[in-house]
Short mmCIF file of C-alpha atoms in Angstrom, two decimals:
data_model
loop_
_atom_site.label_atom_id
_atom_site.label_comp_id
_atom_site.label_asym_id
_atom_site.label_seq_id
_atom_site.Cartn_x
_atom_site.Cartn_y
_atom_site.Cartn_z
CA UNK S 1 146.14 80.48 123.22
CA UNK S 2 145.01 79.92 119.65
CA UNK S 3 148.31 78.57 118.79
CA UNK S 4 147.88 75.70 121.48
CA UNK S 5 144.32 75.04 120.46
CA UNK S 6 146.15 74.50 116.98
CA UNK S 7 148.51 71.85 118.35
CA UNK S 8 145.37 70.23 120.17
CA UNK S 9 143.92 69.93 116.81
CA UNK S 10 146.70 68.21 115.67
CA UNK S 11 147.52 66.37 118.12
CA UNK S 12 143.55 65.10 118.25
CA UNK S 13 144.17 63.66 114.85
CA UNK S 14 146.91 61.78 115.12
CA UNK S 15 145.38 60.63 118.27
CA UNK S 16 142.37 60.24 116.88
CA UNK S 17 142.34 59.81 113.24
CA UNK S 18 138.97 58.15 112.95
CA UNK S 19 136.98 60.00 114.60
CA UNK S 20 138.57 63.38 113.12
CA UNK S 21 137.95 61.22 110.01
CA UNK S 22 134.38 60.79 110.67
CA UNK S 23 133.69 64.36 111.75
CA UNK S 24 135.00 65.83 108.34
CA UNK S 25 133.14 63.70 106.34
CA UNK S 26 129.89 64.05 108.11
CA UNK S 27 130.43 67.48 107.57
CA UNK S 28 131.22 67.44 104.08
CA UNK S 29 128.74 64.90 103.00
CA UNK S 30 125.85 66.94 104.70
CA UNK S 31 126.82 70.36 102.96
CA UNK S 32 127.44 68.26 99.84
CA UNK S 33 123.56 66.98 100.04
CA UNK S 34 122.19 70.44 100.77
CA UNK S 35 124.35 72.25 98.13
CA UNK S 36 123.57 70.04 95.53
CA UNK S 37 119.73 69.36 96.34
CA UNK S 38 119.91 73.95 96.72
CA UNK S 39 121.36 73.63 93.13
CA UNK S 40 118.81 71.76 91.51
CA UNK S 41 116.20 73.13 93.16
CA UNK S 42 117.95 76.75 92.28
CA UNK S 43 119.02 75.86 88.09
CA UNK S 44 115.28 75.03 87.51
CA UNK S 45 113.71 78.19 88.75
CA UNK S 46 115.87 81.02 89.34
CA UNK S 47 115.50 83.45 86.42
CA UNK S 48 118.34 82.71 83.86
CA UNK S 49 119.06 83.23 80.49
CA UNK S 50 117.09 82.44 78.29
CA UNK S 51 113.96 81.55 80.53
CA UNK S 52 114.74 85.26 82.35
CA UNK S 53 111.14 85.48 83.00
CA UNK S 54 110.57 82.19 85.55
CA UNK S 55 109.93 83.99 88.70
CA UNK S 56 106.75 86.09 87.02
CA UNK S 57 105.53 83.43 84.67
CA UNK S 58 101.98 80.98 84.79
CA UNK S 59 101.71 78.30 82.87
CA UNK S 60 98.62 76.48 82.13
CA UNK S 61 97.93 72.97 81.67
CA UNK S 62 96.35 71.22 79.06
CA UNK S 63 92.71 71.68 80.40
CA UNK S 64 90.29 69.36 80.81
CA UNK S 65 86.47 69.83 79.49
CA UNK S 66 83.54 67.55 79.94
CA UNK S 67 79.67 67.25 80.03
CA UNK S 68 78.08 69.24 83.25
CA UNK S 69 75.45 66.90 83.82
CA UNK S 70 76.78 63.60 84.04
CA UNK S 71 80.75 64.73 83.69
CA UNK S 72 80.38 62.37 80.36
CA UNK S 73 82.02 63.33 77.01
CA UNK S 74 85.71 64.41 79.46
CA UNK S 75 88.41 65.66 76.72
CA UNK S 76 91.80 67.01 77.87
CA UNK S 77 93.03 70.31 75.93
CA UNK S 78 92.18 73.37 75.15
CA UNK S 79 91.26 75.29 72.50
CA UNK S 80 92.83 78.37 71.19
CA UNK S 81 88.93 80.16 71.75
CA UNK S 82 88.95 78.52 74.98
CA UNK S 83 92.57 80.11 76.05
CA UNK S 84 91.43 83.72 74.07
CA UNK S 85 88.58 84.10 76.32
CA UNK S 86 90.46 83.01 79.95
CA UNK S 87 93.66 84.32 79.66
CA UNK S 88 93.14 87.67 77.19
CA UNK S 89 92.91 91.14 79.15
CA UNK S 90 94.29 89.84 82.20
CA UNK S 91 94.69 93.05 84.51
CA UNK S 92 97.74 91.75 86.11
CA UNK S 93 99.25 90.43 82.91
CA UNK S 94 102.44 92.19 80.89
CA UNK S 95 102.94 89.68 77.87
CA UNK S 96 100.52 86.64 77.39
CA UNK S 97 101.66 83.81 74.69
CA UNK S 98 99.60 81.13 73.16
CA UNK S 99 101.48 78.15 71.58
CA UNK S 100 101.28 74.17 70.84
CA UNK S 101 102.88 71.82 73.08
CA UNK S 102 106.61 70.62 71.70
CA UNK S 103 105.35 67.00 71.72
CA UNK S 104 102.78 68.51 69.24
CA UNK S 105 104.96 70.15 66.91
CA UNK S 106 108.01 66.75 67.00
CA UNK S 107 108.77 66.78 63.12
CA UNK S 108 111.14 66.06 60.21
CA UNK S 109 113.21 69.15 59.24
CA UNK S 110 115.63 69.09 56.28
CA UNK S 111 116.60 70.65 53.24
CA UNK S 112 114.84 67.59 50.94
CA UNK S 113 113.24 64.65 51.07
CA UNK S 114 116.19 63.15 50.75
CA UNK S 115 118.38 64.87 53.60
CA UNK S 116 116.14 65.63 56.81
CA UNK S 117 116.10 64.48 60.53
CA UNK S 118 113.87 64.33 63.49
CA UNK S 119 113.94 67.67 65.71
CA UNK S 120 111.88 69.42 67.77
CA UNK S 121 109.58 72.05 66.37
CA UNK S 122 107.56 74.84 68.48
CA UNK S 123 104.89 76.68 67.05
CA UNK S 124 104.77 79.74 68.70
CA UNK S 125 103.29 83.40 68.45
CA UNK S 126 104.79 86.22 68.44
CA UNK S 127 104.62 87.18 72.48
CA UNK S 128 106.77 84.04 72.81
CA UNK S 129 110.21 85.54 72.05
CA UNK S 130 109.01 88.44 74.58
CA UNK S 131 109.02 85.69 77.58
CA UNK S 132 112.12 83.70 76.65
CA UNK S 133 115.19 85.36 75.72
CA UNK S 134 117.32 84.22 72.93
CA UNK S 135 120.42 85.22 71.30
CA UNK S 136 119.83 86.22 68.11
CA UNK S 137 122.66 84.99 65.72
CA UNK S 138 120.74 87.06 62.36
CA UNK S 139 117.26 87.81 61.90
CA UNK S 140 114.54 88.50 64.69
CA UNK S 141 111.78 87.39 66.54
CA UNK S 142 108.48 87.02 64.85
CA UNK S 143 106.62 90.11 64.55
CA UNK S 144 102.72 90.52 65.59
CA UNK S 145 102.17 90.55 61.48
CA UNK S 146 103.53 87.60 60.84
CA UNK S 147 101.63 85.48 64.00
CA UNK S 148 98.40 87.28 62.35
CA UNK S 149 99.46 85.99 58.88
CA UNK S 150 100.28 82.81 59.78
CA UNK S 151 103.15 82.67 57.81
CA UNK S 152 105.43 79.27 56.92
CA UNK S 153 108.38 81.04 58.26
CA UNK S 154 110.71 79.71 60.76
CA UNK S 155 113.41 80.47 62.84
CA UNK S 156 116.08 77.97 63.72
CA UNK S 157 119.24 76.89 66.16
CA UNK S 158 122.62 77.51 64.75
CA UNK S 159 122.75 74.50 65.23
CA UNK S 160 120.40 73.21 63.20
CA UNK S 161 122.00 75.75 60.62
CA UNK S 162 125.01 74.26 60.65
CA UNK S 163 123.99 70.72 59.99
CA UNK S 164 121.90 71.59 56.97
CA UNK S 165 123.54 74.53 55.43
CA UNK S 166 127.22 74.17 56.98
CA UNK S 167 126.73 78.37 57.60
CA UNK S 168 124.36 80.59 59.72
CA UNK S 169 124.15 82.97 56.67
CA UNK S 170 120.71 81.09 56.22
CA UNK S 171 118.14 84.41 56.25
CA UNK S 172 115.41 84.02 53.41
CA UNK S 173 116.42 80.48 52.64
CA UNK S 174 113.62 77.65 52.62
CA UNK S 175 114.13 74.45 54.96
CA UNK S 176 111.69 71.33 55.11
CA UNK S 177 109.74 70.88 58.20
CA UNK S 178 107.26 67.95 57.86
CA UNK S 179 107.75 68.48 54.29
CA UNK S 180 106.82 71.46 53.34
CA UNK S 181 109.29 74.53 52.97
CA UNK S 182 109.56 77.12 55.47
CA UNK S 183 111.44 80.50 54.66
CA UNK S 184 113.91 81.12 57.38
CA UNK S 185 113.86 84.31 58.63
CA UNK S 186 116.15 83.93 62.48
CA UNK S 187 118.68 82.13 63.38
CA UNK S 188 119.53 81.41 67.32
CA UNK S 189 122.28 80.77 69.56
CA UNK S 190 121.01 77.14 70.79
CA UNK S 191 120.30 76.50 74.20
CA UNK S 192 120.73 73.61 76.33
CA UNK S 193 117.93 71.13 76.51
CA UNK S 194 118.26 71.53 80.46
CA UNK S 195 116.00 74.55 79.56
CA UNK S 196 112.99 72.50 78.93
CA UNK S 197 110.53 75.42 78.83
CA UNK S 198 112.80 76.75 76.24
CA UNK S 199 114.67 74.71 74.34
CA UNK S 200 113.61 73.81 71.50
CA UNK S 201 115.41 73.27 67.17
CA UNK S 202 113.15 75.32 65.58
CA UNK S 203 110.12 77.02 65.89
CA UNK S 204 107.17 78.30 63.30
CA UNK S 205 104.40 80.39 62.95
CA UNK S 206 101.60 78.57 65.23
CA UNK S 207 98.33 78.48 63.23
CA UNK S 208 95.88 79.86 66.01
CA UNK S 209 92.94 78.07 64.11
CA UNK S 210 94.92 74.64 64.05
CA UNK S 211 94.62 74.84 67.80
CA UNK S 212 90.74 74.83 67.73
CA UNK S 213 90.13 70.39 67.17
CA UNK S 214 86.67 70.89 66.78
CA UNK S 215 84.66 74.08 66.80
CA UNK S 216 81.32 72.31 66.49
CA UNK S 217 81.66 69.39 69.24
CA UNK S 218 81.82 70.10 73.03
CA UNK S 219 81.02 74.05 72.51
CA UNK S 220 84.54 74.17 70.84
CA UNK S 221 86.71 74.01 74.27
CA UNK S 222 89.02 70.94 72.91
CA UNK S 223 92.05 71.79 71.43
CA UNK S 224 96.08 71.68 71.72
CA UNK S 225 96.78 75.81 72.87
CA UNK S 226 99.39 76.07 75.94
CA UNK S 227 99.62 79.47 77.24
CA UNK S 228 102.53 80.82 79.50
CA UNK S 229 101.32 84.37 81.26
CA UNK S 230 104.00 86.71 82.70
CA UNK S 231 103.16 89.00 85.41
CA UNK S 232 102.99 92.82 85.38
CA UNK S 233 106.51 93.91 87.38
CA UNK S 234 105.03 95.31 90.86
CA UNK S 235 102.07 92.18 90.43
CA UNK S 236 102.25 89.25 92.89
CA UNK S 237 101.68 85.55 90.81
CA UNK S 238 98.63 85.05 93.61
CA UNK S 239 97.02 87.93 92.22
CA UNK S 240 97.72 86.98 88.53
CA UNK S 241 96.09 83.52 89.46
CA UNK S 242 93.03 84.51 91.43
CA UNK S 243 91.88 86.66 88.08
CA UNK S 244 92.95 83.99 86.18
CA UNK S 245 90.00 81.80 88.32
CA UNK S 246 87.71 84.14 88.25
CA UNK S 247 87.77 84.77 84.21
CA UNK S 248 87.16 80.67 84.46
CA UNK S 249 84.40 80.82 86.62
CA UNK S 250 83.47 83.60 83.95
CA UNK S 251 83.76 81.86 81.07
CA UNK S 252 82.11 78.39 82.63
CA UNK S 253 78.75 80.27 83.65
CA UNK S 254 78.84 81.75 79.39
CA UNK S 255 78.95 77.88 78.93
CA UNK S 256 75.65 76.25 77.53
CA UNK S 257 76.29 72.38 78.51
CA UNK S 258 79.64 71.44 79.27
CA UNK S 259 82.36 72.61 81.86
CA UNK S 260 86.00 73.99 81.53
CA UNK S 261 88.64 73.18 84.36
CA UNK S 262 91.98 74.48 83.74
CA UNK S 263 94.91 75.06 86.60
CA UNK S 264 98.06 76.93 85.97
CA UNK S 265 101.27 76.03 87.62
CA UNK S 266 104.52 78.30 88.69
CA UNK S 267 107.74 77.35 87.34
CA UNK S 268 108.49 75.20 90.24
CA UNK S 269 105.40 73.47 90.48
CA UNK S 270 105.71 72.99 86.56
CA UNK S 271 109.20 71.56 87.35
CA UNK S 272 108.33 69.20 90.62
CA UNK S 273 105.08 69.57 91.59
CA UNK S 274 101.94 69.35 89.44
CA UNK S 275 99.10 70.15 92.66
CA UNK S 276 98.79 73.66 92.93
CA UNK S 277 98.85 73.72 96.46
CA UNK S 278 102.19 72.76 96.99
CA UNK S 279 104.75 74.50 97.88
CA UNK S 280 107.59 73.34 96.21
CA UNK S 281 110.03 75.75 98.08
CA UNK S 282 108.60 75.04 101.40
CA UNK S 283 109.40 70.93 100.48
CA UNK S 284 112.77 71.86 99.59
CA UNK S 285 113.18 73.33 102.71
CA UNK S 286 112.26 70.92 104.72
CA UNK S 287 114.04 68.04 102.95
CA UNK S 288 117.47 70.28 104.01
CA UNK S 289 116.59 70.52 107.12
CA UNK S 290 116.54 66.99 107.80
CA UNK S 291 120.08 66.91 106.21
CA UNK S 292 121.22 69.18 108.39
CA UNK S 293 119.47 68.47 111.86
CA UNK S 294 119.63 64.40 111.24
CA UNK S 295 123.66 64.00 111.00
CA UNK S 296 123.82 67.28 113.51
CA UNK S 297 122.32 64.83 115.97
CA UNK S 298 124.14 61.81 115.19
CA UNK S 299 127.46 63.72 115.25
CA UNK S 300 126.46 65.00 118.81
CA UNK S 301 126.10 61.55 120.36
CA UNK S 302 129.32 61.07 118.71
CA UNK S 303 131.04 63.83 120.12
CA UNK S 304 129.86 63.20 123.71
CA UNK S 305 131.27 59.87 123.48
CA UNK S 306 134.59 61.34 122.52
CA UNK S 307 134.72 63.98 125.17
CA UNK S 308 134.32 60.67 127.85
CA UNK S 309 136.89 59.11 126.68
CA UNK S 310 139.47 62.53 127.15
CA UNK S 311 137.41 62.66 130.83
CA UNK S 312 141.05 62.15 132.07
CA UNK S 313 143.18 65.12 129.36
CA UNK S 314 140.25 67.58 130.98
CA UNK S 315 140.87 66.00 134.58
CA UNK S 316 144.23 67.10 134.68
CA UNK S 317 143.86 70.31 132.49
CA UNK S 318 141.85 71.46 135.33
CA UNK S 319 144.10 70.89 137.90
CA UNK S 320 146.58 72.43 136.29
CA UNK S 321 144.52 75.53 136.66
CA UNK S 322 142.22 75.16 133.09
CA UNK S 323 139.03 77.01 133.86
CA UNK S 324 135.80 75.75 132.58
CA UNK S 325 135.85 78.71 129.97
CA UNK S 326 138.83 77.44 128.63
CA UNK S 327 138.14 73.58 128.34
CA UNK S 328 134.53 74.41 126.47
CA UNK S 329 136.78 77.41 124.39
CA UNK S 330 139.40 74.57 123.56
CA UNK S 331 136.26 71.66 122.45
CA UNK S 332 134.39 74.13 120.82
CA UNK S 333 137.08 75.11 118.91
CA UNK S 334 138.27 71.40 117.85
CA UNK S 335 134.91 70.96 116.67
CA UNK S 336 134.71 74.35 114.60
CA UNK S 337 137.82 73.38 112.72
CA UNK S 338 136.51 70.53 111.86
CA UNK S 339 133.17 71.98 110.71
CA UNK S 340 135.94 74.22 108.48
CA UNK S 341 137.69 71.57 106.98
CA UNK S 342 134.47 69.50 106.36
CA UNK S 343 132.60 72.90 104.60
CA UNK S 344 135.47 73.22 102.13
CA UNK S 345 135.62 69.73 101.07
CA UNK S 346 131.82 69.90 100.95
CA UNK S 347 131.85 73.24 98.72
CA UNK S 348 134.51 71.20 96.61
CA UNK S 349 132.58 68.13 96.33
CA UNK S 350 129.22 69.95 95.86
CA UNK S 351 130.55 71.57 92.87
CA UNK S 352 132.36 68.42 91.18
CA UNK S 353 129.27 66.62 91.63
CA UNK S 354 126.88 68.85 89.69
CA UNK S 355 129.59 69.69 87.01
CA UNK S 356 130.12 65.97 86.43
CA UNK S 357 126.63 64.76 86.49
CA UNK S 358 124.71 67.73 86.16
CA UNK S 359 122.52 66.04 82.94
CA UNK S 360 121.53 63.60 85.29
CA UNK S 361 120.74 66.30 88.28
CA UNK S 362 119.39 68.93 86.39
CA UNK S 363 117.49 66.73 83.46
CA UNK S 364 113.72 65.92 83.72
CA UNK S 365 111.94 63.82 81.19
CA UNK S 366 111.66 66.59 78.51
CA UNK S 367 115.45 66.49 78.74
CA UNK S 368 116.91 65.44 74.94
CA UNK S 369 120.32 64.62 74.23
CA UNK S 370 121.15 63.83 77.66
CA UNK S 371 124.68 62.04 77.01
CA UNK S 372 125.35 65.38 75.13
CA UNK S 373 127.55 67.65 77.12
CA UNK S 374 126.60 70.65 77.68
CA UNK S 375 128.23 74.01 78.43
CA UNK S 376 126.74 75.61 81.99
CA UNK S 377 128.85 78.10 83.49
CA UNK S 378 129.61 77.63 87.04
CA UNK S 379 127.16 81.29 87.99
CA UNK S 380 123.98 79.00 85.85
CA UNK S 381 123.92 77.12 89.47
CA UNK S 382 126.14 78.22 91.58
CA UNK S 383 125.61 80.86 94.27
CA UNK S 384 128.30 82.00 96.63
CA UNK S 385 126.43 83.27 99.31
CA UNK S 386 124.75 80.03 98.89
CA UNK S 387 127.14 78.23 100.47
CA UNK S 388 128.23 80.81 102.99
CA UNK S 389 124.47 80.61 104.23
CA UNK S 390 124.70 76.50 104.08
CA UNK S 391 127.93 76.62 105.86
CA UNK S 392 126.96 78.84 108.64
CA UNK S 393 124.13 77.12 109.19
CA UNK S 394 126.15 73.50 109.40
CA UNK S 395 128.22 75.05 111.61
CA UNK S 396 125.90 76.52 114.13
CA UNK S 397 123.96 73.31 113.88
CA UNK S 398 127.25 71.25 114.48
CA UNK S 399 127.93 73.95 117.43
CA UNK S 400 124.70 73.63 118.93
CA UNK S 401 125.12 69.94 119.17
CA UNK S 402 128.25 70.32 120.68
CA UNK S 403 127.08 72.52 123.25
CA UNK S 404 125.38 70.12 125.59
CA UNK S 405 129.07 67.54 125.81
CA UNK S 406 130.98 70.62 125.86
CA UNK S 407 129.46 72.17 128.50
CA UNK S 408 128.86 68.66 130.83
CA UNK S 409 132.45 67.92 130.49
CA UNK S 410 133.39 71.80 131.45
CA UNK S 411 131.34 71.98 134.19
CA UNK S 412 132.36 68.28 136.19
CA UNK S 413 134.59 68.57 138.73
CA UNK S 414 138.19 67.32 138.40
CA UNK S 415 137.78 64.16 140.59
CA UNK S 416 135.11 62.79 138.24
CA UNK S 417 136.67 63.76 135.09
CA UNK S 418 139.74 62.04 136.63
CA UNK S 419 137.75 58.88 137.63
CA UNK S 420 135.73 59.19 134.06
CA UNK S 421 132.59 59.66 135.66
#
């Protein structure tokens, strides 16, 4: 029986090549959307090397201050006292880091006056290198005495290394950042860009006073301190972010004249959505959905038109003894090769897609270097079951809407099929 099905297959597109045509690439095209809009959505937050931590981390924003009375005197950031007394003995916190925006710390590194570039420079503390995992080349992360210390000591990309001292043997060496000499003491595997939580050239001792702007104005909230919180393993992020409110409710009523709003943000309403209450998953969702339903629907009108115009194959299939069982078996089996064919051209095309223009898919406006191509191996966004999930879901969509034509055309009698009725 399956053998003749086969042939009809065949035989349906030569007879038929447009159609067939038409079927295959809706197919295709719709699990090519949904894989590729499931791979962005699944590169920036899924935990991955180095940002391992994405699916238990907060991050704030840059806060916003201003006078109670008349909301008068509003200044955006916050200070490093402001962030100490919020985000500091957090019940449902593991590792809490406090650190200057990247924008912030933009500099000229070099080994002279005479021999430096533009890169990007992260001051960081010491909790930092607990959140993000690098690959340490030499050297390690900073220790808790050196954030204390405030050390000019640095750790840098291999990279960066390479450029200015043609060797990663660099440990205890000085290098020029805004002009003044660091001592190196770690050297890391660079990351992509891509990784825009992460990535960064080098990165230096943050001076946790140089994040308070002005102590004396405004009760000493302004300032330029970021602060990424990682949750306690066992600790939802709602719970994280419901103490975090409360120590801000905390902290505003200690507050003389002025009040301190700050928000924090998951890592994919960092990455798409700024509002905290939206879902970013729950739009992703939706959106394939739509790609799935809206073509399922088109291809069904499609479909029924087709099965008219063979009113006259099933007419006499019938009478040759075809029961209606074996007419919907033989449709519903055109259509789910088909749906086949279209799912591995999809998978195919998904893939090429992202590999090809994945700096244009997976960049955001933090990205650097974007012509630059990167190394991502295919597991960094691609999940298997992924696209057996997307697939089976095509296909019982595709099914579904093949169910109503199917079944009219199997259950008419052989007179009207005959007279195309």
């Amino acid at each position: 029986m399956f053998k003749h099905y086969y042939k009809q297959v065949i035989q349906l597109w030569k007879s038929n090549p447009l159609f067939s045509a038409i079927s295959v690439l809706a197919t295709a095209l719709t699990i090519t959307f949904v894989m590729v809009l499931y791979m962005v959505y699944a590169f920036r937050t899924t935990d991955m090397e180095p940002e391992i931590n994405r699916s238990r981390t907060l991050y704030s924003d840059l806060g916003y201050s201003y006078l109670t009375k008349d909301r008068s005197q509003a200044n955006s950031g916050m200070s490093y006292t402001a962030a100490k007394n919020i985000f500091d003995n957090l019940e449902h916190a593991e590792t809490v880091s406090y650190f200057m925006a990247k924008g912030e710390g933009a500099g000229f590194v070099g080994t002279s006056r005479a021999n430096f570039e533009k890169k990007i420079v992260s001051p960081v503390d010491n909790n930092y290198f607990r959140i993000f995992n690098y690959d340490f080349i030499a050297g390690t992360p900073f220790t808790p005495e050196q954030a204390d210390a405030a050390r000019r000591e640095a750790i840098i990309t291999d990279k960066v290394a390479m450029q200015f001292f043609n060797t990663t043997d660099v440990i205890g060496k000085n290098i020029m950042i805004r002009f003044t000499d660091y001592k190196i003491t770690g050297v890391v595997r660079s990351v992509s860009s891509l990784f825009n939580k992460a990535y960064s050239d080098v990165w230096i001792v943050v001076d946790k006073t140089a994040m308070d702007w002005v102590p004396d104005r405004s009760e000493g909230l302004v300032g330029n301190c970021l602060v990424a919180v990682v949750a306690k393993k066992g600790s939802s992020l709602k719970a994280l972010e419901k103490e975090i409110d409360e120590n801000i409710t905390a902290f505003n009523h200690n507050l003389r004249e002025f009040t301190f709003e700050q928000a924090v943000h998951t890592q994919a309403q960092s990455n798409f959505f700024q509002e905290s209450n939206t879902n970013p998953a729950r739009i992703f969702i939706i959106l394939m959905l739509i790609l799935l339903i809206v073509p399922a629907i088109n291809m069904s009108g499609l479909l029924s038109t087709q099965i008219k115009k063979r009113s006259a194959e099933i007419g006499i299939r019938k009478a040759y003894g075809a029961s209606n069982m074996q007419i919907g078996g033989q449709l519903l089996f055109e259509n789910l090769w088909l749906t086949l064919i279209g799912g591995i051209i999809g998978l195919l095309l998904s893939i090429t897609v992202v590999i090809l223009f994945k700096n244009a898919l997976l960049g955001d406006i933090m990205t650097v270097n974007v012509m630059e191509n990167f190394h991502l191996p295919l597991s960094a966004f691609f999940r298997p079951l992924l696209f057996v999930f997307a697939f089976l879901f095509c296909l019982i969509i595709n099914l579904l809407s093949a169910i109503i034509p199917v079944w009219n055309a199997s259950r008419t009698t052989i007179i009207e099929t005959i007279k195309g009725e």
